[in-house]
Backbone as ProteinMPNN parsed JSONL, in Angstrom:
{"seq_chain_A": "XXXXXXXXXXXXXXXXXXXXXXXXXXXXXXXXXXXXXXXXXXXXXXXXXXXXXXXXXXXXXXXXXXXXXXXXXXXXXXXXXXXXXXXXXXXXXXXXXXXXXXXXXXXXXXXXXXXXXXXXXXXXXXXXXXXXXXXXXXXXXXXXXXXXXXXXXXXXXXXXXXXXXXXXXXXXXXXXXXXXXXXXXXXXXXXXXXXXXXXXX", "coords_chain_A": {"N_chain_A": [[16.153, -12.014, 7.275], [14.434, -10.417, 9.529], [10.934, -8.603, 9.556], [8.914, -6.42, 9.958], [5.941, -5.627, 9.516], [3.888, -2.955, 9.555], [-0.087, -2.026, 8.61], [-3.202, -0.724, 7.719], [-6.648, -2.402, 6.89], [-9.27, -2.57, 5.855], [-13.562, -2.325, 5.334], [-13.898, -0.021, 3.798], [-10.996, 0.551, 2.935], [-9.935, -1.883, 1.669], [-8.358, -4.67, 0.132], [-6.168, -4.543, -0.871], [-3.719, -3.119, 0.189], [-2.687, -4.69, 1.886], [-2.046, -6.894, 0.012], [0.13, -5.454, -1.518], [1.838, -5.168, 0.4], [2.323, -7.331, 1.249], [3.376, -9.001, -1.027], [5.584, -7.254, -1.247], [6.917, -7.953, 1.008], [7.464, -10.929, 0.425], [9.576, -10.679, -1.804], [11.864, -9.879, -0.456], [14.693, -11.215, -0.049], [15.214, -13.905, 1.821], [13.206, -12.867, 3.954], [11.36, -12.716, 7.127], [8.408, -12.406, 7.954], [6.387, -10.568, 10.12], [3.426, -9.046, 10.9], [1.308, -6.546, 12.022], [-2.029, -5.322, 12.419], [-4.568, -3.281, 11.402], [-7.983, -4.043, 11.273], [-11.398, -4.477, 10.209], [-12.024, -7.205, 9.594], [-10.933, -9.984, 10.581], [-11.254, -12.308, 10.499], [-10.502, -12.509, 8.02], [-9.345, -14.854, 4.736], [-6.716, -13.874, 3.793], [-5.173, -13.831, 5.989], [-4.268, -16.016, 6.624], [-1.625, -18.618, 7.923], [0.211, -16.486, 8.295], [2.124, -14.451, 10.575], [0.389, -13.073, 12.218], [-0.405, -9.628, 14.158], [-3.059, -8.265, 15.865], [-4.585, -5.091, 16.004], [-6.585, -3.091, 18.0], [-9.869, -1.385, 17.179], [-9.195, 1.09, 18.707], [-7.255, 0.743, 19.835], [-3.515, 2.431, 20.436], [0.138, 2.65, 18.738], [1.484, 1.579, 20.523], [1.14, -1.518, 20.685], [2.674, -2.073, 18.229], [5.103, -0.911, 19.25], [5.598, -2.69, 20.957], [5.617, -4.767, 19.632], [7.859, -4.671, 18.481], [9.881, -4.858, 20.396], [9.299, -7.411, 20.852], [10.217, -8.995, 18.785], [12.407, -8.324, 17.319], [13.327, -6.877, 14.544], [15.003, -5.718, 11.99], [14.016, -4.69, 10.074], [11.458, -2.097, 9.642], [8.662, -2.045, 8.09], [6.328, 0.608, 6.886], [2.538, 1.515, 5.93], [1.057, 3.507, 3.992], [0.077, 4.594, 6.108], [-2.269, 6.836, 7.984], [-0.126, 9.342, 8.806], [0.869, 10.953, 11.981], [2.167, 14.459, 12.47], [5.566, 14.125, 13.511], [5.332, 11.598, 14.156], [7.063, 9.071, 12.502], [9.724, 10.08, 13.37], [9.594, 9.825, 16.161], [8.862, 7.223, 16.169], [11.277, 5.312, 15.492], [12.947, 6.166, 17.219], [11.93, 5.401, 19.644], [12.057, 2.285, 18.895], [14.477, 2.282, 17.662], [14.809, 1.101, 15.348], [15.274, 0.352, 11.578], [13.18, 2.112, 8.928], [11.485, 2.12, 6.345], [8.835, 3.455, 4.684], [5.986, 4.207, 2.849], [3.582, 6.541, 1.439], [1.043, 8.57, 0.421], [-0.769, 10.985, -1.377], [1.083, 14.313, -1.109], [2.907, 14.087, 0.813], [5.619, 12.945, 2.249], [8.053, 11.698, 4.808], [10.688, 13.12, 5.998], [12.617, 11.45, 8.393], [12.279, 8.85, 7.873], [14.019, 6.085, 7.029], [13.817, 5.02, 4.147], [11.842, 6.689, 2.09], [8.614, 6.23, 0.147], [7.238, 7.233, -2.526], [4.924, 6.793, -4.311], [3.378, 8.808, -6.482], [2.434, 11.301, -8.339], [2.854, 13.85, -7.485], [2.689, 17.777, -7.257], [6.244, 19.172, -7.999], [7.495, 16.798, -7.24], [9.31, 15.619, -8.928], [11.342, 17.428, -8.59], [12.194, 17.335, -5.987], [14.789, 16.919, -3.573], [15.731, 14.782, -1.524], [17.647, 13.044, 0.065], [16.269, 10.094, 0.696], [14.022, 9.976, -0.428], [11.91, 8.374, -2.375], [10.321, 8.822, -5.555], [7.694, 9.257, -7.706], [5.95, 7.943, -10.48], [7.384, 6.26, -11.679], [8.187, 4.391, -9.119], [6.836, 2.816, -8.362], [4.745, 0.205, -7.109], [4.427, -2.7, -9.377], [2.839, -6.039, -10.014], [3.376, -9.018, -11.715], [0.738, -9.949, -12.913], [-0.432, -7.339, -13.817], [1.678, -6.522, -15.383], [1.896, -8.344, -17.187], [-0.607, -7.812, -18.557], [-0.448, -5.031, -19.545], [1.519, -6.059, -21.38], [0.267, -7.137, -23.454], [-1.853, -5.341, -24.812], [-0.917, -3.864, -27.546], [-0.479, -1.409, -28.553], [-0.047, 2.119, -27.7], [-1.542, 2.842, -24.713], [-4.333, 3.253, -21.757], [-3.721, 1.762, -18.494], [-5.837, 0.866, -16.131], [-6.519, 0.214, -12.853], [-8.045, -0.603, -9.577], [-6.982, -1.918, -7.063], [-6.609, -4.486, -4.842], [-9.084, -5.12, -4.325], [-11.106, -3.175, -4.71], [-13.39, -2.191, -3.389], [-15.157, 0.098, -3.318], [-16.494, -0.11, -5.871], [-15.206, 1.299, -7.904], [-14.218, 0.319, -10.363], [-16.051, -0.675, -11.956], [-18.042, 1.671, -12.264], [-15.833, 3.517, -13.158], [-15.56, 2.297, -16.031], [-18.374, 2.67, -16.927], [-18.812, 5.359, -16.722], [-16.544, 6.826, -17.824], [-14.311, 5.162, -19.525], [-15.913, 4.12, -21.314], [-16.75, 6.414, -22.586], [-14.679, 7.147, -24.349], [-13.794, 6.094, -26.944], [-12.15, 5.868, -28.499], [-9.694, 5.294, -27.11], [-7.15, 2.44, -26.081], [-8.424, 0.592, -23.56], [-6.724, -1.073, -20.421], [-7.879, -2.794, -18.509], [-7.729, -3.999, -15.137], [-8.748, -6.052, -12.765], [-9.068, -7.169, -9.372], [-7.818, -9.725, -7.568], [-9.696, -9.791, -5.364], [-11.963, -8.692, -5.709], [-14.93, -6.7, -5.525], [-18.045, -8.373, -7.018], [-20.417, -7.555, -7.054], [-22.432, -5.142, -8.253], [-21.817, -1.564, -8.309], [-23.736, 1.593, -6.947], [-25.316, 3.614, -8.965]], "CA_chain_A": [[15.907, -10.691, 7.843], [13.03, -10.387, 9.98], [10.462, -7.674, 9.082], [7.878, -5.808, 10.846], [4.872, -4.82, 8.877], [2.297, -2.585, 9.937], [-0.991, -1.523, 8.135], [-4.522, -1.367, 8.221], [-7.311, -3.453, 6.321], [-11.108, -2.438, 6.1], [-14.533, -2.069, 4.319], [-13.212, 1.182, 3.157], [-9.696, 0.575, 1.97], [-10.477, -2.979, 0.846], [-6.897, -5.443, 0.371], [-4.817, -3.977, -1.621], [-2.749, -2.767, 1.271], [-1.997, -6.454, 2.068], [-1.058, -7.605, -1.256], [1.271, -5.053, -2.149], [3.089, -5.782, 1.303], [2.591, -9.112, 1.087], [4.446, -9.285, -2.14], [6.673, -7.013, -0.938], [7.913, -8.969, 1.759], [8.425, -12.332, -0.426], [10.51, -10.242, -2.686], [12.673, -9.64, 0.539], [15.287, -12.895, 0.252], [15.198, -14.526, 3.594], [12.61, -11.911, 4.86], [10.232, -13.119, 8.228], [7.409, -11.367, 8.135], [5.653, -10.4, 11.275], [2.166, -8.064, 10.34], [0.706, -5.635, 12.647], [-2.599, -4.972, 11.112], [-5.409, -3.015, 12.288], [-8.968, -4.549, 10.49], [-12.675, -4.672, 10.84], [-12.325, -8.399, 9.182], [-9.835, -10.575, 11.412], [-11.12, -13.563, 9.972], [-10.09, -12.822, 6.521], [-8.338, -15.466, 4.4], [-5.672, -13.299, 3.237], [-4.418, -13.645, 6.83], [-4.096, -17.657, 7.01], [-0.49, -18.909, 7.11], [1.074, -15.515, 7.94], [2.257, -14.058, 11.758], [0.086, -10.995, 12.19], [-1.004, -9.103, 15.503], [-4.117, -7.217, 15.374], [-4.537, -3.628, 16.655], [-8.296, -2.801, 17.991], [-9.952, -0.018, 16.692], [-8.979, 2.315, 19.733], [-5.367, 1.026, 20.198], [-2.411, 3.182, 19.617], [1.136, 2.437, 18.68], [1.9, 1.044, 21.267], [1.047, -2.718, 20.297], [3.83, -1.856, 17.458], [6.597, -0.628, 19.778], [6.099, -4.367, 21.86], [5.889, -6.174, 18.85], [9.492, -4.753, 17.646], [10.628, -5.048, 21.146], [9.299, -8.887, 21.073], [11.123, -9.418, 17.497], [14.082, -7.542, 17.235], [13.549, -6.75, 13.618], [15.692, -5.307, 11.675], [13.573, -3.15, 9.227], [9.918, -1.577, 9.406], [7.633, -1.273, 6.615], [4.673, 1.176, 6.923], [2.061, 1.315, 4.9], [-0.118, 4.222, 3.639], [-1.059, 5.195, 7.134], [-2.36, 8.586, 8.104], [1.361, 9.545, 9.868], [0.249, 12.665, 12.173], [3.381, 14.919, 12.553], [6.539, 13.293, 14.267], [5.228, 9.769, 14.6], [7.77, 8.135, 12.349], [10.752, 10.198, 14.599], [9.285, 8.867, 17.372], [9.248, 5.277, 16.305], [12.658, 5.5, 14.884], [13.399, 6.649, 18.345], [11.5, 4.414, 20.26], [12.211, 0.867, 18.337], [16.077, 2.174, 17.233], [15.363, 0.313, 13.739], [15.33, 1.158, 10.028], [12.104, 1.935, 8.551], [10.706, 2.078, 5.188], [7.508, 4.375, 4.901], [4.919, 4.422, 1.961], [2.906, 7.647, 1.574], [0.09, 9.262, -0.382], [-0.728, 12.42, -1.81], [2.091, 14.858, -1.447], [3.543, 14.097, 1.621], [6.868, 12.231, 3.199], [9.129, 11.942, 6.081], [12.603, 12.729, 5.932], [12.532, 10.794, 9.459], [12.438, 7.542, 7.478], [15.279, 5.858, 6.15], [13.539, 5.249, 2.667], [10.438, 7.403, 2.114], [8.264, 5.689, -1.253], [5.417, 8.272, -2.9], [4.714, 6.962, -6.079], [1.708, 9.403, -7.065], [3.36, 12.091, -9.321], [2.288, 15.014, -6.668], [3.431, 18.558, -7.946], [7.216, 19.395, -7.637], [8.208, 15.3, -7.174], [10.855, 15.784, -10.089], [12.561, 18.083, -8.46], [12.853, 16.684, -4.899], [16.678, 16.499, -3.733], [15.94, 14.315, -0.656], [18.616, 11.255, -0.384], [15.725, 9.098, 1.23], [13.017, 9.39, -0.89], [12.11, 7.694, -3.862], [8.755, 9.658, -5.595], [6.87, 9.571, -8.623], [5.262, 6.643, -10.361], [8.282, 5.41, -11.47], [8.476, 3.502, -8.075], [5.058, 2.131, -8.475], [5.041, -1.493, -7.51], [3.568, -3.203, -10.062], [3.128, -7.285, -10.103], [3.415, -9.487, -12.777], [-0.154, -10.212, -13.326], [-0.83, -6.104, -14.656], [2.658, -5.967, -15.728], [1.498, -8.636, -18.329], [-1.828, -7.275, -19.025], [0.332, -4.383, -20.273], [2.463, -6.34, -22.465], [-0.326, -7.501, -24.285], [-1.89, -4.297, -25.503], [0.377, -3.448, -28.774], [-0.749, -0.243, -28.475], [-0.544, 2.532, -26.287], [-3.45, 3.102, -23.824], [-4.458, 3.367, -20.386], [-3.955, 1.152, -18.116], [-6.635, 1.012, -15.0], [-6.868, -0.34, -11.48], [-8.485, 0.228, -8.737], [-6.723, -2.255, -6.171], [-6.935, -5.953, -4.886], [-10.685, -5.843, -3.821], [-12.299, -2.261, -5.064], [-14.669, -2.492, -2.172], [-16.058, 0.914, -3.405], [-16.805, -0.542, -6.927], [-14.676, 2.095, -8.818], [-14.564, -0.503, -12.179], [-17.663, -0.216, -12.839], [-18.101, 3.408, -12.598], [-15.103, 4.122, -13.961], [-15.995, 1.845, -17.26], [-19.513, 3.305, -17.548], [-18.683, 6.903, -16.809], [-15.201, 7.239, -18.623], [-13.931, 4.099, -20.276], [-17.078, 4.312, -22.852], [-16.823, 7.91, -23.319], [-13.375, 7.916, -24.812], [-13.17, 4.684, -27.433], [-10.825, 6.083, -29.286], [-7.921, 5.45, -26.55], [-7.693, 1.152, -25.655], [-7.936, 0.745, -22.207], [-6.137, -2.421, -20.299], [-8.676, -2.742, -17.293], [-7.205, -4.871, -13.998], [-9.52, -6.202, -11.553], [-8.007, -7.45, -8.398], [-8.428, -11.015, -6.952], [-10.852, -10.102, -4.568], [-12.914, -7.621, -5.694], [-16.433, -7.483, -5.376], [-18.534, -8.466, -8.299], [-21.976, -6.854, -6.892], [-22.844, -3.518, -9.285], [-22.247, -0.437, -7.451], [-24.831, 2.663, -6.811], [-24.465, 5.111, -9.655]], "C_chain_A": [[14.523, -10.658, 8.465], [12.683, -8.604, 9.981], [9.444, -7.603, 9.812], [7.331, -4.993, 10.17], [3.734, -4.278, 8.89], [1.397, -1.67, 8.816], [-2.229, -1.47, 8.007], [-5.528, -1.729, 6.811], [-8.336, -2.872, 6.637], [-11.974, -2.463, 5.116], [-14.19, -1.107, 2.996], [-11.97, 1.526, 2.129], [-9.671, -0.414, 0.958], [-8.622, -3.691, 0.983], [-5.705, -5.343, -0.231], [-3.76, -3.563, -1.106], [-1.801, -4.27, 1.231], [-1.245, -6.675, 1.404], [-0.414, -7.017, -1.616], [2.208, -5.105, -0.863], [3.1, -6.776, 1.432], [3.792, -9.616, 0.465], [5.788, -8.471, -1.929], [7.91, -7.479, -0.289], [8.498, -9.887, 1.174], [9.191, -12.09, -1.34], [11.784, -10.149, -1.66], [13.507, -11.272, 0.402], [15.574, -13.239, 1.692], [14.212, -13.906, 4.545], [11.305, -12.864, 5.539], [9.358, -12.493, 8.579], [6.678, -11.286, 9.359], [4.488, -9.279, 10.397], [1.526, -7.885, 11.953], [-0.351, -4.972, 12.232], [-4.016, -4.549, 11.912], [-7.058, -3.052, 11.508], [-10.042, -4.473, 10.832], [-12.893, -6.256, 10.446], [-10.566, -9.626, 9.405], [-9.854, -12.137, 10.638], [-10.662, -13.808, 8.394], [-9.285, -13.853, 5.856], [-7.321, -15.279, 4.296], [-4.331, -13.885, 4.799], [-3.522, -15.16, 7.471], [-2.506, -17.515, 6.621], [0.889, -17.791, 7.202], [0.724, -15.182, 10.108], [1.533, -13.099, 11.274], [-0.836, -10.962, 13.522], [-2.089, -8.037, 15.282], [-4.399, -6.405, 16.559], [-5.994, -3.696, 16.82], [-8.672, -1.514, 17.627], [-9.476, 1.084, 17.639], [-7.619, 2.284, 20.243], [-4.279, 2.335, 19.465], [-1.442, 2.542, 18.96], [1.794, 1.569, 19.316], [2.329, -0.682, 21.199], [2.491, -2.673, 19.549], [4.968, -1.976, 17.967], [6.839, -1.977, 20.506], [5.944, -5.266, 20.593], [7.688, -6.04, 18.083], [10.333, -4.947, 18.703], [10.784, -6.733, 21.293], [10.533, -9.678, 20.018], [11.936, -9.381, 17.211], [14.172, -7.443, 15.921], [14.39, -5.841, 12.685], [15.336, -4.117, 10.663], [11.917, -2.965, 9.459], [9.487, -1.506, 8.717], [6.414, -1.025, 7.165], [4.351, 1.693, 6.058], [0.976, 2.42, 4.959], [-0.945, 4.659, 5.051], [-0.98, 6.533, 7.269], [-1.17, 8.832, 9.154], [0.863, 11.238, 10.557], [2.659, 12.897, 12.095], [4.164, 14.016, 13.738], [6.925, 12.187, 14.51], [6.748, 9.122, 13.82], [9.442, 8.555, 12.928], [10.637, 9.226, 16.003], [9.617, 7.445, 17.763], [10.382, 4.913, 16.111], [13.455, 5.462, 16.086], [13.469, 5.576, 19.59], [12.305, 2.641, 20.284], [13.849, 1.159, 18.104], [16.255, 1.292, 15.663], [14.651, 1.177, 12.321], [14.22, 1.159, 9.887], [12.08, 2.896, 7.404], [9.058, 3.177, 5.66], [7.067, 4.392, 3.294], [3.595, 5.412, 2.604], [2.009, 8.049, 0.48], [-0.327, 10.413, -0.663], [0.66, 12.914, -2.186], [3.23, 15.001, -0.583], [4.74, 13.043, 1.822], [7.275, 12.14, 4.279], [10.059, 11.861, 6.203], [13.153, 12.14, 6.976], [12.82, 9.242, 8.838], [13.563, 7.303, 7.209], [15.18, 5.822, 4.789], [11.788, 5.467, 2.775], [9.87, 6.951, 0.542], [6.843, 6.656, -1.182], [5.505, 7.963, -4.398], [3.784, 7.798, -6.864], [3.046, 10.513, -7.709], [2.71, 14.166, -8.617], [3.777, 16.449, -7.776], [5.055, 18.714, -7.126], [7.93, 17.58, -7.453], [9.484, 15.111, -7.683], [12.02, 16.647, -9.095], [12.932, 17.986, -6.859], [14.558, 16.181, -5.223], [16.748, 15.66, -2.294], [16.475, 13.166, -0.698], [17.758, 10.17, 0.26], [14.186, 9.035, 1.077], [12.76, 9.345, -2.251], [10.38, 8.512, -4.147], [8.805, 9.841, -6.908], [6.681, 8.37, -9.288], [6.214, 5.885, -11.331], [8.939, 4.107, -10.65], [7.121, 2.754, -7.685], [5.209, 0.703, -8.436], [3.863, -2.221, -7.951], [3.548, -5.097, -10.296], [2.951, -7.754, -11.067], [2.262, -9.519, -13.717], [-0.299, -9.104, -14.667], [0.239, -6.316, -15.109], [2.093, -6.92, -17.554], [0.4, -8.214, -19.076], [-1.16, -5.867, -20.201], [1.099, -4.66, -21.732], [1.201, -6.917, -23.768], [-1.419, -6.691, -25.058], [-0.623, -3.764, -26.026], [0.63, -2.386, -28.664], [-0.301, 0.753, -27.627], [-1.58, 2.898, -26.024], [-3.242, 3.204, -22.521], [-4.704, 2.6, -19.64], [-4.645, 1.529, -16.396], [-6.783, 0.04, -13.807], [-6.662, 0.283, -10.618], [-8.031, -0.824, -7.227], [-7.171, -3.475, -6.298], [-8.817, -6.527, -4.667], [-11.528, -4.819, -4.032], [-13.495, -2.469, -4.37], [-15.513, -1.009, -2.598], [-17.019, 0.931, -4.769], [-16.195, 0.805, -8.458], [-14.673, 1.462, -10.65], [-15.268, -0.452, -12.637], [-18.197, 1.019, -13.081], [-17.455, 3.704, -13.581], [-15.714, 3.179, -16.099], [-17.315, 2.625, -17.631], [-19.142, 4.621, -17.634], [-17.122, 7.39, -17.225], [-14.741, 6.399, -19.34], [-15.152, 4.422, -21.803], [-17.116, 5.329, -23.345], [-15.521, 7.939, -23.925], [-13.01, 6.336, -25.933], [-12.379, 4.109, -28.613], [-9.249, 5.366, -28.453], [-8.195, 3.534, -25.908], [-7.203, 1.35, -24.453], [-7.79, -0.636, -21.681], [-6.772, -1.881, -18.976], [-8.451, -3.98, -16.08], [-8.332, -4.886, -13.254], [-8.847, -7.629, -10.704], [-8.757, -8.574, -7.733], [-9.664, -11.085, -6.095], [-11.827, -8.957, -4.409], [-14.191, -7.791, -6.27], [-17.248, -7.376, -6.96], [-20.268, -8.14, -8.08], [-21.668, -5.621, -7.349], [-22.851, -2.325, -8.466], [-23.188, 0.443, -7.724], [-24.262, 3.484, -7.936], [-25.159, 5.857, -9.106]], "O_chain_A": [[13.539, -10.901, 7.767], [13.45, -7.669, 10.213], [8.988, -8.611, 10.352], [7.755, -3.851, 9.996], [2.703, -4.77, 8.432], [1.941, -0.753, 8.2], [-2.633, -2.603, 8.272], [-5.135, -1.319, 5.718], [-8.437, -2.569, 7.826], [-11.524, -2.6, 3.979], [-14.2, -1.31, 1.782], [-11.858, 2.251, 1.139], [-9.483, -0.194, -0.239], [-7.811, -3.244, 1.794], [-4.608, -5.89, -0.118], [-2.743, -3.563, -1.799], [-0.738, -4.661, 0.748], [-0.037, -6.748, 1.631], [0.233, -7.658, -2.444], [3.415, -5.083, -1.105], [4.144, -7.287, 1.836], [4.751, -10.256, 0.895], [6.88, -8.877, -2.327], [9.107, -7.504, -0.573], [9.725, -9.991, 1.167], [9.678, -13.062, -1.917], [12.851, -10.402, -2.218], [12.943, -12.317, 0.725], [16.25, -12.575, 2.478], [14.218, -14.221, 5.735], [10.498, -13.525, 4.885], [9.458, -11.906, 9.656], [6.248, -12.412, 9.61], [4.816, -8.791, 9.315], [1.331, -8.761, 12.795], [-0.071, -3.943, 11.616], [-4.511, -5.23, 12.809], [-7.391, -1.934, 11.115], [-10.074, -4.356, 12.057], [-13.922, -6.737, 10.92], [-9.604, -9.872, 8.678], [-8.913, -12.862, 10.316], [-10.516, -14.859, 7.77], [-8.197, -13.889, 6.431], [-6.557, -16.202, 4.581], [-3.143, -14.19, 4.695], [-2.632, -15.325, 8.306], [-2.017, -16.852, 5.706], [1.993, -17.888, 6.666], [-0.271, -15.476, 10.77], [1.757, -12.402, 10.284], [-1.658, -11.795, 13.904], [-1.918, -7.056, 14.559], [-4.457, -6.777, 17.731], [-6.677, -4.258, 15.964], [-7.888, -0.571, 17.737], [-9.4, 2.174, 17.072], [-6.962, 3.16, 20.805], [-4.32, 2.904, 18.374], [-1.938, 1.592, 18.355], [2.623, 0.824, 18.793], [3.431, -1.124, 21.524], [3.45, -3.17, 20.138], [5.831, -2.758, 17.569], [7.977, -2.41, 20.687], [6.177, -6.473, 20.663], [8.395, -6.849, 17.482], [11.502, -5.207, 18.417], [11.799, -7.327, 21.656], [11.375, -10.534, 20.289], [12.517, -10.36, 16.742], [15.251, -7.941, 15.602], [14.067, -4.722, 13.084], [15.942, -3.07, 10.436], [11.242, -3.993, 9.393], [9.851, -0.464, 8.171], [5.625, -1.8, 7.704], [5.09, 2.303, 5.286], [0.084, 2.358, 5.805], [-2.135, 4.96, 5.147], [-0.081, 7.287, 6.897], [-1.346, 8.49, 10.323], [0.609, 12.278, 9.948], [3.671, 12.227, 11.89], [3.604, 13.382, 14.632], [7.999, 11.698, 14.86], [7.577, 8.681, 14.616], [10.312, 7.685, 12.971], [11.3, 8.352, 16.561], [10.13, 6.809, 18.684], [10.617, 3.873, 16.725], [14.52, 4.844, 16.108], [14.409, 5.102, 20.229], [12.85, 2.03, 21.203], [14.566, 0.197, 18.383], [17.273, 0.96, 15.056], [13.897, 2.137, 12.165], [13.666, 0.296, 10.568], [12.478, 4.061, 7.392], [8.524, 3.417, 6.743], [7.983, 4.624, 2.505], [2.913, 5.269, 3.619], [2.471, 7.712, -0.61], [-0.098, 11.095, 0.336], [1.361, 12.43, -3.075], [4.237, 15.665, -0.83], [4.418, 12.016, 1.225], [6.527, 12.781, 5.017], [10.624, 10.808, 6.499], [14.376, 12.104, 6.842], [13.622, 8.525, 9.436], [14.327, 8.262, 7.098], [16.042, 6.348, 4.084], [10.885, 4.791, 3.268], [10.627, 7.283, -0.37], [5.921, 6.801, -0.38], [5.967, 8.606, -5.34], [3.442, 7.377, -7.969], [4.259, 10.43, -7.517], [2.355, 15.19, -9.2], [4.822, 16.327, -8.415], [5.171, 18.46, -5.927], [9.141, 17.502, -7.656], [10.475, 14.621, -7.141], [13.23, 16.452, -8.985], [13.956, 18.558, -6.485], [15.208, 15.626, -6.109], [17.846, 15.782, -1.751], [15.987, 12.25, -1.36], [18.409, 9.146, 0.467], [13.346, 8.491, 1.793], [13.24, 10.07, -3.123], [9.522, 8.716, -3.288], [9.736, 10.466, -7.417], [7.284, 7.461, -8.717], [5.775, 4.831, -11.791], [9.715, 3.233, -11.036], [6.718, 2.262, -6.632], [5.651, 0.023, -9.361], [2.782, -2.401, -7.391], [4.558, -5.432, -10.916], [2.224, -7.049, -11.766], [2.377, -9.269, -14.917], [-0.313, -9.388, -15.865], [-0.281, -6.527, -16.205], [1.965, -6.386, -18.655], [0.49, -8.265, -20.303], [-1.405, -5.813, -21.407], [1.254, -3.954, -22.729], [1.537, -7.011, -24.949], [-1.955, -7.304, -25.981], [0.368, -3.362, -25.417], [1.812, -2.041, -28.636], [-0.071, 0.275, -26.517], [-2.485, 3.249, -26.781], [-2.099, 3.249, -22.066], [-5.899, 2.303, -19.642], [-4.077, 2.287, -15.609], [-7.277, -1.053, -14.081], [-5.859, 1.192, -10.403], [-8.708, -0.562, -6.233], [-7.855, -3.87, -7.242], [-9.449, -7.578, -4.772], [-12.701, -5.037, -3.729], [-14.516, -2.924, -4.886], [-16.657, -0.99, -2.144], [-18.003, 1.661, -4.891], [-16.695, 1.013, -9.563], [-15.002, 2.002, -11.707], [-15.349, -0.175, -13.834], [-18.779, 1.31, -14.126], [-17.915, 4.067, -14.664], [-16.145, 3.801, -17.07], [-17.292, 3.235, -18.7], [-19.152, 5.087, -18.773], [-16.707, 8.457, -16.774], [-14.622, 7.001, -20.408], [-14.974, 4.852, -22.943], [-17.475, 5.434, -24.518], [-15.167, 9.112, -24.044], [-12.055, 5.609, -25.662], [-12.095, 3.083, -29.23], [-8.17, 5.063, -28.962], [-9.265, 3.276, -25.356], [-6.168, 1.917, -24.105], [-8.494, -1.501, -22.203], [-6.402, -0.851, -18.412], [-9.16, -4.972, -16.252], [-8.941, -3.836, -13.048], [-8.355, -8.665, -11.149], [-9.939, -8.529, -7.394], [-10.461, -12.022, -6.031], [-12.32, -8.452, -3.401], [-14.568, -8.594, -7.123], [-17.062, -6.507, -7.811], [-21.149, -8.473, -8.873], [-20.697, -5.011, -6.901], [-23.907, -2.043, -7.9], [-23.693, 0.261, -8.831], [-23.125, 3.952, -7.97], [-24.995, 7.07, -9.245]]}, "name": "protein", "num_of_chains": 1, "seq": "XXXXXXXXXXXXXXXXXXXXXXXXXXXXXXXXXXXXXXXXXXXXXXXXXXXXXXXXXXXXXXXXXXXXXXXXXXXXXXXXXXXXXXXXXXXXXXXXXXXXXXXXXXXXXXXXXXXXXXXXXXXXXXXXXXXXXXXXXXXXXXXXXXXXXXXXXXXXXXXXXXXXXXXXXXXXXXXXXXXXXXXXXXXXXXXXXXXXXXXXX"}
């Protein structure tokens, strides 16, 4: 199945985007990944080894609609981007193929074919839409944390802040909440490529 995956990569978001479509894709059996990816760091490793077309900071869509016209893919996955109103009609429209959508906060698009919001936004439960999946039930979680989990007996809280915490949330969060509470055990993830310089408190 060839796949068409767009999302973007920066200082700001850090790589966690990547690796949960990364892994998504190789869960796909037979899936050909193409990446559409719009970055301030082109040379990144992550990117070795893998098709991907890069968007410039001022491009639109457009790149997108010729890379599904170049491919002929069969499904879309987008990722956590800011969707203004209509866009994923549009593309739907445009391209004529299935698409997948991952969202944040409290929003969706019944435009998609399968709409994913794992955050547990209010009302989620009681969504009756046949094309979206929502609340952190659908949380894709990889083996690594999944074991980290299994190995607290207990229950507790398990924490991460993504593949590369570029804003240094671990360390905050441990000094300014993890230590204040050491009654509850907490199972703390830090993500392959996240930075190990001390952030600003």
């Amino acid at each position: 199945m060839k796949v068409v995956v767009r999302l973007d990569i920066n200082a700001h978001l850090g790589t966690g985007h990547w690796r949960r479509m990364s892994n998504l894709v190789a869960a796909i059996p037979g899936a050909d990944a193409v990446f559409v990816v719009r970055t301030d760091h082109r040379d990144n490793s992550l990117f070795i080894g893998n098709r991907v077309h890069f968007l410039a900071a001022a491009d639109g869509e457009e790149m997108l609609v010729s890379v599904c016209a170049a491919e002929a893919p069969q499904l879309l996955l987008l990722d956590l981007l800011k969707y203004p109103p209509g866009f994923v009609r549009w593309l739907k429209t445009v391209t004529g193929r299935r698409i997948v959508t991952f969202h944040e906060y409290s929003d969706w698009d019944d435009a998609s074919d399968l709409a994913v919001n794992y955050n547990p936004f209010e009302g989620f439960e009681r969504s009756d839409s046949p094309s979206l999946l929502a609340g952190p039930s659908y949380c894709l979680i990889n083996s690594d944390i999944l074991n980290i989990t299994r190995a607290v007996k207990t229950t507790g809280v398990l924490t991460t802040f993504g593949g590369s915490d570029p804003s240094g949330f671990t360390t905050t969060f441990i000094e300014r909440v993890a230590t204040h509470l050491p009654h509850l055990p907490f199972a703390i993830h830090q993500g392959p490529f996240a930075a190990t310089t001390r952030p600003n408190a």
